[in-house]
mmCIF file of N, CA and C and ligand atoms in Angstrom:
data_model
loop_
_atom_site.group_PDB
_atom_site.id
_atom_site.type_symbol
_atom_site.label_atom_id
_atom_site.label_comp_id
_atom_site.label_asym_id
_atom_site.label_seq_id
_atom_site.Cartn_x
_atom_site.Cartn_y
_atom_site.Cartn_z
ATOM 1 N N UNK A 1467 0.851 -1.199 0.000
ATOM 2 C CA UNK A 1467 0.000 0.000 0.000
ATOM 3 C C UNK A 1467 0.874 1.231 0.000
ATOM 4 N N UNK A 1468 0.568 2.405 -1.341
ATOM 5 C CA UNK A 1468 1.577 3.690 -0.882
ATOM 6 C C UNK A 1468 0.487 4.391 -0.803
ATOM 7 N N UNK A 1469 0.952 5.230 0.294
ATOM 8 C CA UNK A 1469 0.139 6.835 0.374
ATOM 9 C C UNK A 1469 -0.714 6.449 1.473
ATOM 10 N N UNK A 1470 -0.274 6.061 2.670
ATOM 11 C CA UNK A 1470 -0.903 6.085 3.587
ATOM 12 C C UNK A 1470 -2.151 6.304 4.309
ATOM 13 N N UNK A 1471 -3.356 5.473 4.422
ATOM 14 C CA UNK A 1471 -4.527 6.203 4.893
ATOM 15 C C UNK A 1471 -5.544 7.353 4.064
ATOM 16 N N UNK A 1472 -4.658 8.281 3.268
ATOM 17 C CA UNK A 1472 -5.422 8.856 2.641
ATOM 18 C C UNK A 1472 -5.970 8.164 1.092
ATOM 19 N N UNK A 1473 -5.552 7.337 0.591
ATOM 20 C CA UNK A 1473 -5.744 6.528 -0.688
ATOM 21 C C UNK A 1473 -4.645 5.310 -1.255
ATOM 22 N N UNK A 1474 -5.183 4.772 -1.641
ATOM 23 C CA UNK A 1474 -3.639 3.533 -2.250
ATOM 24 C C UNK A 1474 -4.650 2.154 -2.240
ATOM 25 N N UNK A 1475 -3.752 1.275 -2.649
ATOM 26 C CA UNK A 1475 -3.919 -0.073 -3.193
ATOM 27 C C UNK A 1475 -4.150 -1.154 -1.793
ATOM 28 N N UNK A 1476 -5.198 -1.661 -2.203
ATOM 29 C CA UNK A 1476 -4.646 -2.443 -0.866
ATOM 30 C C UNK A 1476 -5.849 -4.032 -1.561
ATOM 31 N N UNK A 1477 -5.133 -5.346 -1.510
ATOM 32 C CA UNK A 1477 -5.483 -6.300 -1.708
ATOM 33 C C UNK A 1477 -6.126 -7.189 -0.568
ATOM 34 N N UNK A 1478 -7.506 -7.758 -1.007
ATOM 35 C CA UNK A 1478 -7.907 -8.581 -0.135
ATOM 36 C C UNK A 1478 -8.443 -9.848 -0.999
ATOM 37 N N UNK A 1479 -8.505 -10.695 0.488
ATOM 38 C CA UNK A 1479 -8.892 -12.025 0.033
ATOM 39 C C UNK A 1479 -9.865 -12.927 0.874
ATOM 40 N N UNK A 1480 -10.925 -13.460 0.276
ATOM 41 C CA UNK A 1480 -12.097 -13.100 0.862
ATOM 42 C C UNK A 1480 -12.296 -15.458 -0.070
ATOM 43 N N UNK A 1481 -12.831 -15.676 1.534
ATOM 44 C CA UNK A 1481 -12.489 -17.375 1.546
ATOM 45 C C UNK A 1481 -14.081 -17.621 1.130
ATOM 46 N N UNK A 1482 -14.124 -18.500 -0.046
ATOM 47 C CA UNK A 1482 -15.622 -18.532 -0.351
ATOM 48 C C UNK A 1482 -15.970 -20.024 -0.217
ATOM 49 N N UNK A 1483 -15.186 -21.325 0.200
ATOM 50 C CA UNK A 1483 -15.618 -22.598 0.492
ATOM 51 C C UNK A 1483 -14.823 -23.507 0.185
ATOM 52 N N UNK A 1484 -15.397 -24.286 1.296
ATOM 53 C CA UNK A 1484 -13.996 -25.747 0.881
ATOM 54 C C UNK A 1484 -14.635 -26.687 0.957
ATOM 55 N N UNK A 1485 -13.630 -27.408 0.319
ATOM 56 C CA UNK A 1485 -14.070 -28.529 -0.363
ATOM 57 C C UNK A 1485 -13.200 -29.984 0.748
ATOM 58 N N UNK A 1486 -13.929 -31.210 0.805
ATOM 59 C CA UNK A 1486 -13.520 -32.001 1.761
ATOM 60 C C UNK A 1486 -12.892 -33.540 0.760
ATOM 61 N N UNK A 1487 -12.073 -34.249 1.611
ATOM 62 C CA UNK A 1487 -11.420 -35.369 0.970
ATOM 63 C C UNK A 1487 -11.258 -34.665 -0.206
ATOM 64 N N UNK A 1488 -10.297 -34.382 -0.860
ATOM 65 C CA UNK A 1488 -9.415 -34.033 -2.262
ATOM 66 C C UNK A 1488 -8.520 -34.885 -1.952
ATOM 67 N N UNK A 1489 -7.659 -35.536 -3.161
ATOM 68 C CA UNK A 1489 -6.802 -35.837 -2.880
ATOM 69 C C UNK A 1489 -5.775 -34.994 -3.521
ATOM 70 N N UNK A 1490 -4.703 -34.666 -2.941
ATOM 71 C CA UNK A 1490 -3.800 -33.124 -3.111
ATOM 72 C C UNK A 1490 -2.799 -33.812 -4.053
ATOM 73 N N UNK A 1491 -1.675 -33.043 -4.257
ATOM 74 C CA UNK A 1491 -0.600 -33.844 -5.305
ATOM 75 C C UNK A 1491 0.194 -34.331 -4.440
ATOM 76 N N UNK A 1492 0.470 -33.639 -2.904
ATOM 77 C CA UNK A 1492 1.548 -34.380 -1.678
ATOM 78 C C UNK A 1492 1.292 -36.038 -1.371
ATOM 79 N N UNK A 1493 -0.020 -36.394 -2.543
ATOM 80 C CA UNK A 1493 -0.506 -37.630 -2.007
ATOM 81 C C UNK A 1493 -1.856 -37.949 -0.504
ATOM 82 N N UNK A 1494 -1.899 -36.890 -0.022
ATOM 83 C CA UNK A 1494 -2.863 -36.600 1.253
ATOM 84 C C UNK A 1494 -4.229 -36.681 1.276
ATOM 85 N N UNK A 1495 -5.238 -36.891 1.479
ATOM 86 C CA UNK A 1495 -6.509 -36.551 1.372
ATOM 87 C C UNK A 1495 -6.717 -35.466 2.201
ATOM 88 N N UNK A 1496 -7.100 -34.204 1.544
ATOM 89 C CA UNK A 1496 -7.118 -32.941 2.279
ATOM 90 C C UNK A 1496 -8.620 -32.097 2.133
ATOM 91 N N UNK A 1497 -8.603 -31.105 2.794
ATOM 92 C CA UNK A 1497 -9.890 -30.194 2.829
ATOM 93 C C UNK A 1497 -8.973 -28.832 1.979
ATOM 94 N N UNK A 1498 -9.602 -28.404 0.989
ATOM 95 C CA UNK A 1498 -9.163 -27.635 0.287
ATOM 96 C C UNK A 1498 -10.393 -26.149 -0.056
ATOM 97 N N UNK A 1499 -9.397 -24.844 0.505
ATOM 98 C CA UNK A 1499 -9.976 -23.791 0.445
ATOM 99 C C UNK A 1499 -10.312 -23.077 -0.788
ATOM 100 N N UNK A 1500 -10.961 -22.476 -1.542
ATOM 101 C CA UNK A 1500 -11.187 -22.014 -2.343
ATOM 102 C C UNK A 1500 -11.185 -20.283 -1.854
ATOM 103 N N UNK A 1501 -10.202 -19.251 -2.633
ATOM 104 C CA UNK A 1501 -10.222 -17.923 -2.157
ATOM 105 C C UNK A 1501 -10.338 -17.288 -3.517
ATOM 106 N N UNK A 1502 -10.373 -16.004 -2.611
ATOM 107 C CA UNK A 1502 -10.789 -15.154 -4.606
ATOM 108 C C UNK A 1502 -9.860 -14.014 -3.513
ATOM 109 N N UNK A 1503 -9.267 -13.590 -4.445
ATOM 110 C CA UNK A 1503 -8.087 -12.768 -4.467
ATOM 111 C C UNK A 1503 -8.532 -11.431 -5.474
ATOM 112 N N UNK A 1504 -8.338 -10.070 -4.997
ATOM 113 C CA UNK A 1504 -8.594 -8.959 -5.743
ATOM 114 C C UNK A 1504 -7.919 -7.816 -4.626
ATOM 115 N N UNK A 1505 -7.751 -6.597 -5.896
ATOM 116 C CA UNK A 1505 -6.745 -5.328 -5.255
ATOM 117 C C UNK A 1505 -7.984 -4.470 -5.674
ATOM 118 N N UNK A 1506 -8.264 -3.375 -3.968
ATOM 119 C CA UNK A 1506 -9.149 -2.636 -4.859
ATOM 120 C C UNK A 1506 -8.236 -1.151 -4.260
ATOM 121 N N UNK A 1507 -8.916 -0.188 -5.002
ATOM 122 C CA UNK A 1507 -8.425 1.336 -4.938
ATOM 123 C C UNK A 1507 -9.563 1.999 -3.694
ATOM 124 N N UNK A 1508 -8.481 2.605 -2.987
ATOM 125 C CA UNK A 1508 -9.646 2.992 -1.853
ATOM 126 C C UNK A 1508 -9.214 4.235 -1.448
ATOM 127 N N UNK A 1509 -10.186 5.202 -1.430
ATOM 128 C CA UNK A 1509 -9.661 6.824 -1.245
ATOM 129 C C UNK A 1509 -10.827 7.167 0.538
ATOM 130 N N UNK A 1510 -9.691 6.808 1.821
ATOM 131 C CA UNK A 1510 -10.473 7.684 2.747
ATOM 132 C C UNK A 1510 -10.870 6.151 3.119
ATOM 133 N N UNK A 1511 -10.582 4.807 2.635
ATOM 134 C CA UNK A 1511 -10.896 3.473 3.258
ATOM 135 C C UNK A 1511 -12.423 3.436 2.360
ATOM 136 N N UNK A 1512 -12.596 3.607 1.822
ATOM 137 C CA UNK A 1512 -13.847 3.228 1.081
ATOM 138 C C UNK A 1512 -13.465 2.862 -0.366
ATOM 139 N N UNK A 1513 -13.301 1.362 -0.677
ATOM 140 C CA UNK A 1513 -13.089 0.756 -2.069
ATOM 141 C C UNK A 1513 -14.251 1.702 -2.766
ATOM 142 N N UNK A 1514 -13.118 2.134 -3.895
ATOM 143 C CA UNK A 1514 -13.896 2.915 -4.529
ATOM 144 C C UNK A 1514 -14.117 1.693 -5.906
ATOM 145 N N UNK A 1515 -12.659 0.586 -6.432
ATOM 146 C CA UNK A 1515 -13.011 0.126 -7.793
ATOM 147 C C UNK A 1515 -12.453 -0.996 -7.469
ATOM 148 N N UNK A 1516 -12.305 -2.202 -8.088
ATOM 149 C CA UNK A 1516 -11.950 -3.595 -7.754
ATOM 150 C C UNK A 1516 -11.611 -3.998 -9.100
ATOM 151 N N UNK A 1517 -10.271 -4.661 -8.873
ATOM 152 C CA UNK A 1517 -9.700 -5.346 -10.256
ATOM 153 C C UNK A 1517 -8.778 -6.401 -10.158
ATOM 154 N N UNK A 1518 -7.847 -7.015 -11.042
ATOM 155 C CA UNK A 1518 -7.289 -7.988 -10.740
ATOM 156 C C UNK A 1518 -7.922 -9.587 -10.431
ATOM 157 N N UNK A 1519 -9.105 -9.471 -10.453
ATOM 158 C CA UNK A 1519 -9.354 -10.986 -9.511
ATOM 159 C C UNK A 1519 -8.980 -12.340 -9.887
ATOM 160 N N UNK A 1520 -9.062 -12.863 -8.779
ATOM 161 C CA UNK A 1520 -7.997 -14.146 -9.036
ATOM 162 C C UNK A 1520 -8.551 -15.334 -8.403
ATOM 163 N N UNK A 1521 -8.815 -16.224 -8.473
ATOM 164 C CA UNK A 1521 -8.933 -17.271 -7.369
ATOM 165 C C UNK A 1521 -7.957 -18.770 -7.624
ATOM 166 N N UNK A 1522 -8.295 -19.014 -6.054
ATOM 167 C CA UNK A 1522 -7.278 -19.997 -5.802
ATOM 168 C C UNK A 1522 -7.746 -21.306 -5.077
ATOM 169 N N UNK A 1523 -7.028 -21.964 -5.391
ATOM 170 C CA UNK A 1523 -7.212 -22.914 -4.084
ATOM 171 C C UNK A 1523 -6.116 -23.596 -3.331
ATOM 172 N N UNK A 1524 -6.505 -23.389 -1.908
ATOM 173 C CA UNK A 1524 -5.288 -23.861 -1.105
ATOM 174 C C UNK A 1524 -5.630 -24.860 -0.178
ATOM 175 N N UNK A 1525 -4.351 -25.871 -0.481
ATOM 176 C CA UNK A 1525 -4.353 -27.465 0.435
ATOM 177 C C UNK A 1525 -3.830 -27.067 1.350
ATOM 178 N N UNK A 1526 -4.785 -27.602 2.236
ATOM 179 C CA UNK A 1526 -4.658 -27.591 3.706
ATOM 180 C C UNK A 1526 -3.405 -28.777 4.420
ATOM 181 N N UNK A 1527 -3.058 -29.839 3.565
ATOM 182 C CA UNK A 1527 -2.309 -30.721 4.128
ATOM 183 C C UNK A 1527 -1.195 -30.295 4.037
ATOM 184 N N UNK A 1528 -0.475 -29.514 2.751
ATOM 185 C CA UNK A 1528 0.952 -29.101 2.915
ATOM 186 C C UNK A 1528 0.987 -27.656 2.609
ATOM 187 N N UNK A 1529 0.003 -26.896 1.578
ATOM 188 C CA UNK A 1529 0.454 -25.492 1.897
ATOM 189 C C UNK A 1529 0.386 -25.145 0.255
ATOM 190 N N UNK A 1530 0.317 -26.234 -0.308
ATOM 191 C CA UNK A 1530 -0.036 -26.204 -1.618
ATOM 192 C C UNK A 1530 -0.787 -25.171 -2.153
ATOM 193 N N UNK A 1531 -0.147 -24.157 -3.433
ATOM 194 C CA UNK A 1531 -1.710 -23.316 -4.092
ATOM 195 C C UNK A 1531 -1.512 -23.690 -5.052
ATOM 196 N N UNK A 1532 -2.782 -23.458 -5.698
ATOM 197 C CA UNK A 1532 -3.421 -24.038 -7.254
ATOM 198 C C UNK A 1532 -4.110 -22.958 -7.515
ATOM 199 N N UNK A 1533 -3.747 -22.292 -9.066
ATOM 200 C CA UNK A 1533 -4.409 -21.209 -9.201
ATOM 201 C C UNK A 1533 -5.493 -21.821 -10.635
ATOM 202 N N UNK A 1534 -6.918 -21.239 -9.658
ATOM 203 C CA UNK A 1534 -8.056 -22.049 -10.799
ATOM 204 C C UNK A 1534 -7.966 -21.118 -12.640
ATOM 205 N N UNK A 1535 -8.006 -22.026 -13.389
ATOM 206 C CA UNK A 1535 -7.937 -21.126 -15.090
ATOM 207 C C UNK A 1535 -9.595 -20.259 -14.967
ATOM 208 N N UNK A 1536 -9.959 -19.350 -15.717
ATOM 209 C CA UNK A 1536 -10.808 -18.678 -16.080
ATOM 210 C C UNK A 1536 -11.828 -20.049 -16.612
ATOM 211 N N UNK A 1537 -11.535 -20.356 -17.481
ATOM 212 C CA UNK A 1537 -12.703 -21.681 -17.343
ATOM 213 C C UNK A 1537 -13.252 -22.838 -17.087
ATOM 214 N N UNK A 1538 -12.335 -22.408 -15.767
ATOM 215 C CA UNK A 1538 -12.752 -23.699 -14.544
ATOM 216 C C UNK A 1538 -13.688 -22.627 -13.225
ATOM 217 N N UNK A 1539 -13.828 -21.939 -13.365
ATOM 218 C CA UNK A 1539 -13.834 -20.598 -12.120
ATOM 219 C C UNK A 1539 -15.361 -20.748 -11.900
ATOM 220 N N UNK A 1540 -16.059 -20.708 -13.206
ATOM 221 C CA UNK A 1540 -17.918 -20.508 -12.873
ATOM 222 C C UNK A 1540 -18.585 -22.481 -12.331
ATOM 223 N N UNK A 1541 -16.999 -23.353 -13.001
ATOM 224 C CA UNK A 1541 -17.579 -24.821 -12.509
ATOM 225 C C UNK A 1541 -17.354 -25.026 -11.073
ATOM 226 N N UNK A 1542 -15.987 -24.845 -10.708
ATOM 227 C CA UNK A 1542 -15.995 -24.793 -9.393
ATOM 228 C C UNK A 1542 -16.539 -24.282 -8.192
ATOM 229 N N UNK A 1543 -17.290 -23.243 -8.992
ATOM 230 C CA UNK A 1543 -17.911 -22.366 -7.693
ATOM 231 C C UNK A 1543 -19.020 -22.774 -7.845
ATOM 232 N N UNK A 1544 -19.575 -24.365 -8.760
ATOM 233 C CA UNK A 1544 -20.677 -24.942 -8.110
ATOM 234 C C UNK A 1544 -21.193 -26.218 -7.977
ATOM 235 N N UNK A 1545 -19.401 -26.828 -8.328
ATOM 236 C CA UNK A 1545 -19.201 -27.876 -7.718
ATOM 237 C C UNK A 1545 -18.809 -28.689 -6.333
ATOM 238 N N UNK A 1546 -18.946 -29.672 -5.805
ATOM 239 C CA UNK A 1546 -18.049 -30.093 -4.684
ATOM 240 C C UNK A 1546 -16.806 -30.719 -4.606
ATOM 241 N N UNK A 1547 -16.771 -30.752 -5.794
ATOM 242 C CA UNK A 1547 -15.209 -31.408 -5.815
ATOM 243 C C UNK A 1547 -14.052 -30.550 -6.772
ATOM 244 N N UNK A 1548 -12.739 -30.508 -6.511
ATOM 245 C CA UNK A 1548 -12.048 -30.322 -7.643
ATOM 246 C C UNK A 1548 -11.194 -31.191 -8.268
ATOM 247 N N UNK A 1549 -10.879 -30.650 -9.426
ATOM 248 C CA UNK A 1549 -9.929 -31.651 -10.133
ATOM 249 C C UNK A 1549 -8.617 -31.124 -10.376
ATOM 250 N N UNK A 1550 -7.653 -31.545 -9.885
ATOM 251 C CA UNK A 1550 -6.456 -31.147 -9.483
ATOM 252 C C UNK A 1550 -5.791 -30.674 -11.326
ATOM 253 N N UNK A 1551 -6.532 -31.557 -12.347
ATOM 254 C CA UNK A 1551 -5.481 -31.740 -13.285
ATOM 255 C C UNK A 1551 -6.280 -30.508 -14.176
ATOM 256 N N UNK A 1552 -6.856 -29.876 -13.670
ATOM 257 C CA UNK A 1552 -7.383 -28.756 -14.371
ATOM 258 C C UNK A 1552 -6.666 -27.317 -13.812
ATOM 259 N N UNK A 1553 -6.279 -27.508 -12.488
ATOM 260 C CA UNK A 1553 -5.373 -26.211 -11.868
ATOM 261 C C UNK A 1553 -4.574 -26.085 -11.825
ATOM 262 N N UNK A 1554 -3.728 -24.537 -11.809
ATOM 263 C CA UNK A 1554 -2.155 -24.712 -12.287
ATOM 264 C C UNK A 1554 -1.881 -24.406 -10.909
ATOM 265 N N UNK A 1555 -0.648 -25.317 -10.451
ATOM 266 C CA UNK A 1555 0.137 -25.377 -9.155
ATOM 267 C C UNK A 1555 0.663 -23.969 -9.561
ATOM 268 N N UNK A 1556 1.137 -23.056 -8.551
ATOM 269 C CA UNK A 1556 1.716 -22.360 -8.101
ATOM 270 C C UNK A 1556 3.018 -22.203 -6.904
ATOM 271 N N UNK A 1557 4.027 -21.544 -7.707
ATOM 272 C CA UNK A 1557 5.162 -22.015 -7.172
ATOM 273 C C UNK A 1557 5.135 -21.036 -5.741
ATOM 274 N N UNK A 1558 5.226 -21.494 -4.747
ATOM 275 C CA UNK A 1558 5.124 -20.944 -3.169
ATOM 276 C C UNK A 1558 5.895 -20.759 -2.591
ATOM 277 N N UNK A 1559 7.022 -19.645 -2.300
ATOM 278 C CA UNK A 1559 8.127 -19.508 -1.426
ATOM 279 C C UNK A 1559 8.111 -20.468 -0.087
ATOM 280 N N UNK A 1560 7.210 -20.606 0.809
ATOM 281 C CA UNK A 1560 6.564 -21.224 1.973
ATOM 282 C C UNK A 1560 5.946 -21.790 1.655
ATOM 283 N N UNK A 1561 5.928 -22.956 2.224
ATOM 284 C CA UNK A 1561 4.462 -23.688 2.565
ATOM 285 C C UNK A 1561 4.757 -24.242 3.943
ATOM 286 N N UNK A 1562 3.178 -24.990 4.551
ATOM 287 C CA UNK A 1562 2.925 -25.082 5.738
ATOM 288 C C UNK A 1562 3.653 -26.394 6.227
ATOM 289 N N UNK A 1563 3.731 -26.315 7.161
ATOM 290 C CA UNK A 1563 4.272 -27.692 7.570
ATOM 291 C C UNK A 1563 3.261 -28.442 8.202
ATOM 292 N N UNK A 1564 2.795 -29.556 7.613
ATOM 293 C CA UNK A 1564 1.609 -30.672 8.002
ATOM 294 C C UNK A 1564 1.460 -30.615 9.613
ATOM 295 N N UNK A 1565 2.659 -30.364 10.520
ATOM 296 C CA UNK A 1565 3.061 -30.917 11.154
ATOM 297 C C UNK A 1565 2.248 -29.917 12.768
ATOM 298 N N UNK A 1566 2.883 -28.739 12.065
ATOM 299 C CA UNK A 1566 2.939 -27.863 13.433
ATOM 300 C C UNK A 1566 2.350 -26.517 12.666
ATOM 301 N N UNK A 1567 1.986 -26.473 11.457
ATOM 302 C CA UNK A 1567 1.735 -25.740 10.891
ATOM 303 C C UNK A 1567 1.860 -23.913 10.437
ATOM 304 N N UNK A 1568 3.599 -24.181 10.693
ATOM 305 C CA UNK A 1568 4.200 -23.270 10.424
ATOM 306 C C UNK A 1568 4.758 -22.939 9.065
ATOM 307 N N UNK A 1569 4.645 -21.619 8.909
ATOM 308 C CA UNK A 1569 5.060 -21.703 7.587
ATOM 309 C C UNK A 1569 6.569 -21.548 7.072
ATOM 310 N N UNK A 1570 6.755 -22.969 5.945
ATOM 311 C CA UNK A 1570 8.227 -23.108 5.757
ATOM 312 C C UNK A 1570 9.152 -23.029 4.972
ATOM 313 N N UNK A 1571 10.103 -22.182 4.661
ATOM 314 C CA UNK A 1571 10.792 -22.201 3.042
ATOM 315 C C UNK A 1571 10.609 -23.748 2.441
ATOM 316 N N UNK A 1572 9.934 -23.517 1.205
ATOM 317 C CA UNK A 1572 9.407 -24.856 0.772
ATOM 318 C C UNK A 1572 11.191 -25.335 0.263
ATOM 319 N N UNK A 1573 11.891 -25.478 0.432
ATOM 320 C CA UNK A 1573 13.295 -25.699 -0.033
ATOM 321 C C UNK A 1573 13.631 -26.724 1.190
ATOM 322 N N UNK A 1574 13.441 -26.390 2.632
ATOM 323 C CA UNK A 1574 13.361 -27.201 3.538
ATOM 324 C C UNK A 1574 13.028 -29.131 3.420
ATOM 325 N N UNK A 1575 13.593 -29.993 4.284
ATOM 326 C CA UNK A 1575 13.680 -31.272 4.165
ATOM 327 C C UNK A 1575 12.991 -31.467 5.307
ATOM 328 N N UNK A 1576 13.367 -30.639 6.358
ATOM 329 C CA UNK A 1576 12.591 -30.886 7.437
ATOM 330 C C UNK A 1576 12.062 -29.428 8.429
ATOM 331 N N UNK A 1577 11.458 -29.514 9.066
ATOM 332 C CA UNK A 1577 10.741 -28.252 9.518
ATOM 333 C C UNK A 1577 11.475 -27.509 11.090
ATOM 334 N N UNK A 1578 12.144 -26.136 10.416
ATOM 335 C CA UNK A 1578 12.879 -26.256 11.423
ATOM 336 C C UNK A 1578 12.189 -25.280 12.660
ATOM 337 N N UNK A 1579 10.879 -25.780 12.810
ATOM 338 C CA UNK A 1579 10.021 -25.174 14.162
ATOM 339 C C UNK A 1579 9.938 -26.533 15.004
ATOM 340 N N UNK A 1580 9.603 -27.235 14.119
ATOM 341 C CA UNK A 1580 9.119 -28.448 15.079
ATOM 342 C C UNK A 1580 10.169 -29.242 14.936
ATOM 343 N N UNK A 1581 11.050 -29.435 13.600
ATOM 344 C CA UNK A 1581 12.122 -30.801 13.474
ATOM 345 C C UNK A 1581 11.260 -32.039 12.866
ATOM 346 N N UNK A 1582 10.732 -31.863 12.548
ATOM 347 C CA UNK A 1582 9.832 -33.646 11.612
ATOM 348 C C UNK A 1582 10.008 -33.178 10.365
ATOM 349 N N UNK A 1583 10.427 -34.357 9.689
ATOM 350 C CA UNK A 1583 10.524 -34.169 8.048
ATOM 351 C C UNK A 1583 8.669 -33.800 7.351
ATOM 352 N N UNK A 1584 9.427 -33.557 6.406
ATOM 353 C CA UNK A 1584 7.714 -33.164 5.977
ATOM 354 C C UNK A 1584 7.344 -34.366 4.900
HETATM 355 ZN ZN1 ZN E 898 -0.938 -31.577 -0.053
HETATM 356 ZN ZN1 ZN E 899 6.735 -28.100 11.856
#
């Protein structure tokens, strides 16, 4: 955000449903969030315009995101299931650790909050 309080950019992300037993690519059967992602322009804290939008979905077992294509976006939001081989993984500096659920340079072998491999 520039320009402090009086106007600027500011992104939110707003969780619209999850989905239960998926099976993730870590191999896991997971509960998987579905978010919609957008930056809006706000002068005085009142979104004045909204753009960018995006949605996603994120595995709950390792930290995994999957960003849904434009014409998967109106199926999913009225389906119960997803299909992994329709979303593009997204590469994640962090992800969570199954474990203790901290978040971890995904480069990591093992998690160095708790110490258990992931
Ligand atoms: Zn996973
Ligand atoms: Zn951990």
């Amino acid at each position: 955000m520039f320009f402090f309080g009086i106007f600027g950019i500011q992104n939110k992300e707003k969780n619209l449903k999850e989905f239960s037993n998926i099976i993730c690519s870590c191999g896991m059967y997971s509960r998987m969030q579905l978010v919609e992602r957008y930056y809006y322009f706000h002068f005085f804290f009142i979104p004045l315009f909204k753009w960018g939008r995006e949605y996603y979905i994120e595995a709950r077992c390792c930290g995994r995101v999957f960003k849904v294509p434009r014409n998967y976006i109106k199926e999913i939001l009225e389906s119960d299931t997803v299909d992994l081989n329709r979303l593009i993984e997204v590469n994640t500096p962090y992800r969570k650790c199954p474990h203790c659920g901290e978040y971890v340079d995904s480069n990591y072998k093992y998690c160095p909050h708790c110490g258990r491999k992931f």
